[in-house]
Short mmCIF file of C-alpha atoms and ligand atoms in Angstrom, two decimals:
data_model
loop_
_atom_site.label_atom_id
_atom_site.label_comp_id
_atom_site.label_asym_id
_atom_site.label_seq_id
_atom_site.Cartn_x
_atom_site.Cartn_y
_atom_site.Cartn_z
CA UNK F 18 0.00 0.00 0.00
CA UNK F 19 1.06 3.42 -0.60
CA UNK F 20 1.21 5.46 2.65
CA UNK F 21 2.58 8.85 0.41
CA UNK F 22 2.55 9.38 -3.22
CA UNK F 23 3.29 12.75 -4.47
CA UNK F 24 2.35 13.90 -8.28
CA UNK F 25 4.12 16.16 -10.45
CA UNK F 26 5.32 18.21 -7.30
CA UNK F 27 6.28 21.73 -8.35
CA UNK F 28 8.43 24.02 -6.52
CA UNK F 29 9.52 27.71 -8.06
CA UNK F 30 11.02 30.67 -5.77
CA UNK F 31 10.97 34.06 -6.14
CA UNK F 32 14.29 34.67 -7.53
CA UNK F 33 14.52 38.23 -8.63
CA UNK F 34 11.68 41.12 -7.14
CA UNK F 35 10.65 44.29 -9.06
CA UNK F 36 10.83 47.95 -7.19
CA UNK F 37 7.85 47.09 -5.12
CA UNK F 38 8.66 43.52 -4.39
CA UNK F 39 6.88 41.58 -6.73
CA UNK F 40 8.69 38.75 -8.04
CA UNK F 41 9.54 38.72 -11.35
CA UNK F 42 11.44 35.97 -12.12
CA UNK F 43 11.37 32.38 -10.23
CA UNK F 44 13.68 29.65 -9.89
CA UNK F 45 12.67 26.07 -10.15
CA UNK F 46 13.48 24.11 -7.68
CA UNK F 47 11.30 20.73 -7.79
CA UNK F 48 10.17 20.26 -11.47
CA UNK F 49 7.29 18.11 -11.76
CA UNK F 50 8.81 15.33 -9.33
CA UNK F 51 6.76 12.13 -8.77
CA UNK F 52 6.99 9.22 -6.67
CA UNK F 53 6.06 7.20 -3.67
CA UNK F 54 6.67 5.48 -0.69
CA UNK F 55 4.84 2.32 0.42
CA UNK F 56 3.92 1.54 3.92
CA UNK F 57 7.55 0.10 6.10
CA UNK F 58 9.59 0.28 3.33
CA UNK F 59 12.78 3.09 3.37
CA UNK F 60 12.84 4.97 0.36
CA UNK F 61 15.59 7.62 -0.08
CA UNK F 62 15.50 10.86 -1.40
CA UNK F 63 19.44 11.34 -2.96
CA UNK F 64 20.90 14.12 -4.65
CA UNK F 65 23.62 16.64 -4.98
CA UNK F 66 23.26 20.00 -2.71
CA UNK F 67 20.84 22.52 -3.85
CA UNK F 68 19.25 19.59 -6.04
CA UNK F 69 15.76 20.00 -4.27
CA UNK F 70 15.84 16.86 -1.74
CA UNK F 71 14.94 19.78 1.24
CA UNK F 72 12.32 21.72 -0.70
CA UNK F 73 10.08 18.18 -1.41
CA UNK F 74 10.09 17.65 2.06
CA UNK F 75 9.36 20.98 3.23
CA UNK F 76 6.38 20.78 0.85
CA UNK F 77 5.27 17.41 2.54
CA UNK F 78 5.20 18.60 5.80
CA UNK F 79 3.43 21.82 4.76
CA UNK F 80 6.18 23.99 5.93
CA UNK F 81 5.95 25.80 2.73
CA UNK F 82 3.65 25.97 -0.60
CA UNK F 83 3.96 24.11 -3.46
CA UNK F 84 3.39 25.65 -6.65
CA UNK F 85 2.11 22.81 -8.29
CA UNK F 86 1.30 19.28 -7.54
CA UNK F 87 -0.89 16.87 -5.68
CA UNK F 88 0.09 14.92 -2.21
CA UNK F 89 -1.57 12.35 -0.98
CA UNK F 90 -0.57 10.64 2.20
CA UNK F 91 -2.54 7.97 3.77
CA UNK F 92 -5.61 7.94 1.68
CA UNK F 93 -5.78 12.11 2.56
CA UNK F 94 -5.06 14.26 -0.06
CA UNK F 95 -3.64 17.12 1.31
CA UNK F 96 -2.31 18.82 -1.62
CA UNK F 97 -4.09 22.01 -0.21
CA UNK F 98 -4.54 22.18 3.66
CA UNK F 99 -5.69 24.58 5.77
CA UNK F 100 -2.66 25.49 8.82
CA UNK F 101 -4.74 23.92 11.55
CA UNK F 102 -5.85 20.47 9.11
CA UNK F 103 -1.61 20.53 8.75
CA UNK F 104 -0.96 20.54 11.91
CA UNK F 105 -3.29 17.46 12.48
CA UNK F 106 -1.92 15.61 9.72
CA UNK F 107 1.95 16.71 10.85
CA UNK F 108 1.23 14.09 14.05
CA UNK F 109 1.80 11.45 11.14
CA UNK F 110 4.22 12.80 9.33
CA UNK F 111 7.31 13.84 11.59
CA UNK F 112 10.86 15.61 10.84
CA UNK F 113 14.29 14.30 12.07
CA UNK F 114 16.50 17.56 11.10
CA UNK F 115 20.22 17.24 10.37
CA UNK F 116 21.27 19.65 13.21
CA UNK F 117 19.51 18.39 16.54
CA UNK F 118 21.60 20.93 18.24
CA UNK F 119 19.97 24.06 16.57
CA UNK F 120 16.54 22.06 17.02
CA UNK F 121 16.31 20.75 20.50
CA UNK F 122 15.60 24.07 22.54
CA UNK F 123 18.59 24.58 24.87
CA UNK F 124 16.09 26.28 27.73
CA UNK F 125 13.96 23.11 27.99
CA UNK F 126 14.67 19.47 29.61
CA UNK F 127 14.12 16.40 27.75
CA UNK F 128 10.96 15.76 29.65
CA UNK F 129 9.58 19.47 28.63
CA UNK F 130 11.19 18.69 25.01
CA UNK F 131 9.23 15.41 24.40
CA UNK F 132 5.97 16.56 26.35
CA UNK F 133 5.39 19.29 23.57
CA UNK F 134 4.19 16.85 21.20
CA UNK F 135 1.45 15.37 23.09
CA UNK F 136 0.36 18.66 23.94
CA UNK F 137 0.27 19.58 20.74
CA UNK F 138 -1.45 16.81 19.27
CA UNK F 139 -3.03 16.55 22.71
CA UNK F 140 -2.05 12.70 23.06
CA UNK F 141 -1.93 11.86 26.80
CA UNK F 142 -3.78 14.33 29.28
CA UNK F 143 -2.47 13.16 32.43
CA UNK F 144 0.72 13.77 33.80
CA UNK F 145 1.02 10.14 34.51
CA UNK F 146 -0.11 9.39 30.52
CA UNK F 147 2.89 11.43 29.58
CA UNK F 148 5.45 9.97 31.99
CA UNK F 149 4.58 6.59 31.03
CA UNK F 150 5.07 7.61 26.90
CA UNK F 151 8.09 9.74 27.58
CA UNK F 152 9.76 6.36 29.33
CA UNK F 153 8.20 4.62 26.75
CA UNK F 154 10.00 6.23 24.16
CA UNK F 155 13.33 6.79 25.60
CA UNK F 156 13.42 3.30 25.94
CA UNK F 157 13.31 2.97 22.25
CA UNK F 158 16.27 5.34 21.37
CA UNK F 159 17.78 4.18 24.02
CA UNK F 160 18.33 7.14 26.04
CA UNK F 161 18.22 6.36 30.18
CA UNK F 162 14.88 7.31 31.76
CA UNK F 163 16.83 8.73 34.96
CA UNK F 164 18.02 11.70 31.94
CA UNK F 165 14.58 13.46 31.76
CA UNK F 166 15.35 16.29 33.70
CA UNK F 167 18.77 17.00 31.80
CA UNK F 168 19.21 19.89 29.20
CA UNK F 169 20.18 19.65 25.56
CA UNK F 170 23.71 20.62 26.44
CA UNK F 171 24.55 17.68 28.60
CA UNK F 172 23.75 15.52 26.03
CA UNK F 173 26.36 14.51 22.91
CA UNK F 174 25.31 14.58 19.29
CA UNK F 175 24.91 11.24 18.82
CA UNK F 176 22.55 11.33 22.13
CA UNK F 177 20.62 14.36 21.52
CA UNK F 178 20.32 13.08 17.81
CA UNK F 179 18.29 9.93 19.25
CA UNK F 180 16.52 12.70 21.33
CA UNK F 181 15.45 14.57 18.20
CA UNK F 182 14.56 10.87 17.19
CA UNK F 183 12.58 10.54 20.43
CA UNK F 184 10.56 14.04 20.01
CA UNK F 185 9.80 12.88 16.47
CA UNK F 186 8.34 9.12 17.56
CA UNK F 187 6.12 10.96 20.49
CA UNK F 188 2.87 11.09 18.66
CA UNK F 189 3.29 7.64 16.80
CA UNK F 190 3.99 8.79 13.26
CA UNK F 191 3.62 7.31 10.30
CA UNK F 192 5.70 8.70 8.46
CA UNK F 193 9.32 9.79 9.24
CA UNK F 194 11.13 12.05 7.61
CA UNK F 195 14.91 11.83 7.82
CA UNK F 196 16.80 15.38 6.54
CA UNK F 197 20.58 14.70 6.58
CA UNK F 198 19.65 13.23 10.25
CA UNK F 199 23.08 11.82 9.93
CA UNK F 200 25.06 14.02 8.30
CA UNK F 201 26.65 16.16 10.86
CA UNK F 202 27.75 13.39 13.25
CA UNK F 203 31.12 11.84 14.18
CA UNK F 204 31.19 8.72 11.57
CA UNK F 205 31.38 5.80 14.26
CA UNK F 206 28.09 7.68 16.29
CA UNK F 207 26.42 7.48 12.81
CA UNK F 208 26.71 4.00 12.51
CA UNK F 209 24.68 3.84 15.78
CA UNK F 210 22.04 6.31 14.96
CA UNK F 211 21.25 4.88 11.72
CA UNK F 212 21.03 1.46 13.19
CA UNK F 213 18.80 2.85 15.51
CA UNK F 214 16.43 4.04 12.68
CA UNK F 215 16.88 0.32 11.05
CA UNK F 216 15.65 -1.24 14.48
CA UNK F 217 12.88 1.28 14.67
CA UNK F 218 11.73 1.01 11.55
CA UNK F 219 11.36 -2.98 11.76
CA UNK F 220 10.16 -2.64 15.56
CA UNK F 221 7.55 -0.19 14.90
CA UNK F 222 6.65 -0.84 11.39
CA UNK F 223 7.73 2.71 10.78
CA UNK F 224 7.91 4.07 7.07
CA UNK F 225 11.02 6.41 5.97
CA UNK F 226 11.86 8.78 3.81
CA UNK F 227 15.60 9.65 3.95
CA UNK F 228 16.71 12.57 2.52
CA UNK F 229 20.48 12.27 1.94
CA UNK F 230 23.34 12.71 -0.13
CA UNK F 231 25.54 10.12 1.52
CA UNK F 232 25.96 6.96 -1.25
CA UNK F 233 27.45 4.37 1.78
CA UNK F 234 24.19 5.25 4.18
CA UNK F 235 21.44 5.09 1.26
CA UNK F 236 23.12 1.82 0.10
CA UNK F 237 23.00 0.58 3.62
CA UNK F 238 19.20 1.60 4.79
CA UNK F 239 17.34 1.93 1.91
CA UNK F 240 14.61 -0.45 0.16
CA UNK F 241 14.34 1.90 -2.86
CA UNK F 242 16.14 5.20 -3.83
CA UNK F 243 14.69 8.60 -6.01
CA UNK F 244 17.60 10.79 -7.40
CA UNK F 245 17.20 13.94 -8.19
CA UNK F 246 19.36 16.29 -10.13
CA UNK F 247 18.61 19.80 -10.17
CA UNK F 248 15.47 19.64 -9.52
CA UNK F 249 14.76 16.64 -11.70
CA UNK F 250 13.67 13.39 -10.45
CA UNK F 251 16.27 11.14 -12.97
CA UNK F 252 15.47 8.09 -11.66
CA UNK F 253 13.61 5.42 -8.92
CA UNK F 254 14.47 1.91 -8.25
CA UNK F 255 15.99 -0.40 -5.78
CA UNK F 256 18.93 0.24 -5.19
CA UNK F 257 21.01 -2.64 -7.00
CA UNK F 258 19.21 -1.18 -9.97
CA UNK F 259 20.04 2.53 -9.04
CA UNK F 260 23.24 1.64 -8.68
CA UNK F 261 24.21 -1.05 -11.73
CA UNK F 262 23.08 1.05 -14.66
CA UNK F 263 25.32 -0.33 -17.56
P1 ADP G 301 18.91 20.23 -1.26
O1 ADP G 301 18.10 19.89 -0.06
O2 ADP G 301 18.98 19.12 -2.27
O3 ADP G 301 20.28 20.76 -0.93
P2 ADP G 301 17.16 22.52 -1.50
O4 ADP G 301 15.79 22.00 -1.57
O5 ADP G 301 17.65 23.06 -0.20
O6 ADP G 301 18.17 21.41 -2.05
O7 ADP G 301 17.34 23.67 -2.60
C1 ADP G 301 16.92 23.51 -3.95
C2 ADP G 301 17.08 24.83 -4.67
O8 ADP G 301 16.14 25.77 -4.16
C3 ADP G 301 18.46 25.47 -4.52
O9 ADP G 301 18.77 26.10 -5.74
C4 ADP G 301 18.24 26.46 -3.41
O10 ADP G 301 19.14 27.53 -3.54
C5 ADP G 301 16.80 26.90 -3.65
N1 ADP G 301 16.13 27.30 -2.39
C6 ADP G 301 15.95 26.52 -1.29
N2 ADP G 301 15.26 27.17 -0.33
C7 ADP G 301 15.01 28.42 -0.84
C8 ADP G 301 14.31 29.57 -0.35
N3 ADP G 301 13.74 29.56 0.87
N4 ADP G 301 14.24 30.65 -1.17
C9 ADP G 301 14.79 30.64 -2.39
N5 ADP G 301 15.44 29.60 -2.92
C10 ADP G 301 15.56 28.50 -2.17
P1 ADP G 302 17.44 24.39 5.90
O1 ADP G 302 17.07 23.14 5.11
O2 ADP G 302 17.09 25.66 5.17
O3 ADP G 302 18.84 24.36 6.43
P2 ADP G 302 16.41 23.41 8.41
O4 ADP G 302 16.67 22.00 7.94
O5 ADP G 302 17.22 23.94 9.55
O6 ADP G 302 16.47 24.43 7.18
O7 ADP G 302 14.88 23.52 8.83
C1 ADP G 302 13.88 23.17 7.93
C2 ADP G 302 12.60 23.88 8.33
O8 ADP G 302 12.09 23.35 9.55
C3 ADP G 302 12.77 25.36 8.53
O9 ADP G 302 11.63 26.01 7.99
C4 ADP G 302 12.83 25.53 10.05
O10 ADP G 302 12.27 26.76 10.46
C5 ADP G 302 11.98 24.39 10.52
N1 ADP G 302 12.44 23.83 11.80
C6 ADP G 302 13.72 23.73 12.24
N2 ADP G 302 13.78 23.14 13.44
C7 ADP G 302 12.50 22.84 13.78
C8 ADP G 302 11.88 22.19 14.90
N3 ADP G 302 12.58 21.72 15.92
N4 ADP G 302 10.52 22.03 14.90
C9 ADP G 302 9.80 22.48 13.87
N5 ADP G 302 10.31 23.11 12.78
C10 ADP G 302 11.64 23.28 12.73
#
């Protein structure tokens, strides 16, 4: 089953404005991109920098407009949503960003961190609800229980990666979305974090989409890979075929 496909996904930006601001001239950067991903499979979204891998999933999560295009993500289409129906979708469709130190806020704890979701998608009520998921959840990433009250700081970036991991699993997504989640850690850590995400995946049946532009990784995690090139999508497959064109 298809849990997202996405149609002929369009993405221009302003890139030049006239005396009063208007744009005048855009720059494409998702051209009429379409693929999918089925339900617990990996599928990775490759390319060089500046080749549009960002910009389709900004458009998923309804971070920003598309220009053109249809989404549909489990059986929804929300090509066109409404900020509030976004929201309500976004608690099953959740962001892992590359730089979990510019996204964890520094002020807050790990228990304050991971209790925004449910408040947000107002998932357990009770103080006791939300103690029992936060544990819950550490569990999974593998981060000690007896941490909660710690700050982002104390934490290193393989740890408060898997805690960006954690605040992303809260509200039981269905969807992941993986932006360079590894690309700004020590090589050995990201061995561990993207083993993590392998375990996950199988353990909770979770569907991926991993943005990268790491070959070794995508090899290593992915069911099926979608390359783009400047804004092109050039090709989909698994990734023996991907990667043994003649
Ligand atoms: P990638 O994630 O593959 O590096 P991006 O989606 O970030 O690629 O960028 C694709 C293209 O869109 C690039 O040419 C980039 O400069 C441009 N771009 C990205 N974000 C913006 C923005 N907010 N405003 C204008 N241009 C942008
Ligand atoms: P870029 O691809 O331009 O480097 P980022 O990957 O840092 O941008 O962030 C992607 C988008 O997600 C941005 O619009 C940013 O404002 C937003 N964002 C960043 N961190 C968070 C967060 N923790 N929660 C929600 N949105 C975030």
């Amino acid at each position: 089953r298809k849990l997202l496909d996405v149609v002929s996904l369009t993405k221009k930006y302003p890139s030049k404005t006239n005396l009063i601001g208007r744009p005048v001239e855009f720059h494409t950067a998702v051209n009429q991109v379409s693929f999918h991903v089925n339900e617990g499979e990996v599928l990775s979204l490759v390319g060089e920098s500046g080749s549009g891998k960002s910009t389709i999933g900004k458009c998923l999560l309804k971070v920003t407009d598309m220009t053109e295009g249809f989404i549909y993500f489990d059986g929804q289409d929300i090509s066109n949503l409404k900020p509030e129906e976004a929201r309500t979708m976004r608690r099953n469709m959740q962001m892992i960003f590359q730089d979990p130190y510019s996204s964890l806020n520094p002020k807050h704890t790990v228990r304050e961190i991971l209790s925004l979701p449910l408040k947000v998608h107002r998932l357990a009520r009770t103080g006791a609800e939300r103690e029992k998921r936060i544990k819950e959840v550490l569990d999974l990433v593998g981060i000690p229980a007896a941490y909660m009250e710690r700050y982002p700081h104390e934490f290193s970036g393989g740890q408060k990666q898997r805690i960006g991991i954690a605040r992303a699993l809260m509200s039981k997504p269905k969807l992941i979305i993986a932006d360079e989640a590894v690309s700004a850690l020590d090589v050995s850590i990201q061995a561990q974090v993207i083993n993590l995400l392998v375990q996950l995946k199988k353990e909770l049946g979770l569907t991926l989409l991993f943005i990268s532009h790491d070959l070794a990784v995508v090899n290593y995690i992915s069911d099926r890979v979608a390359v783009l090139y400047r804004g092109d999508l050039v090709e989909v497959g698994s990734v023996h075929e991907v990667y043994s064109q003649p």
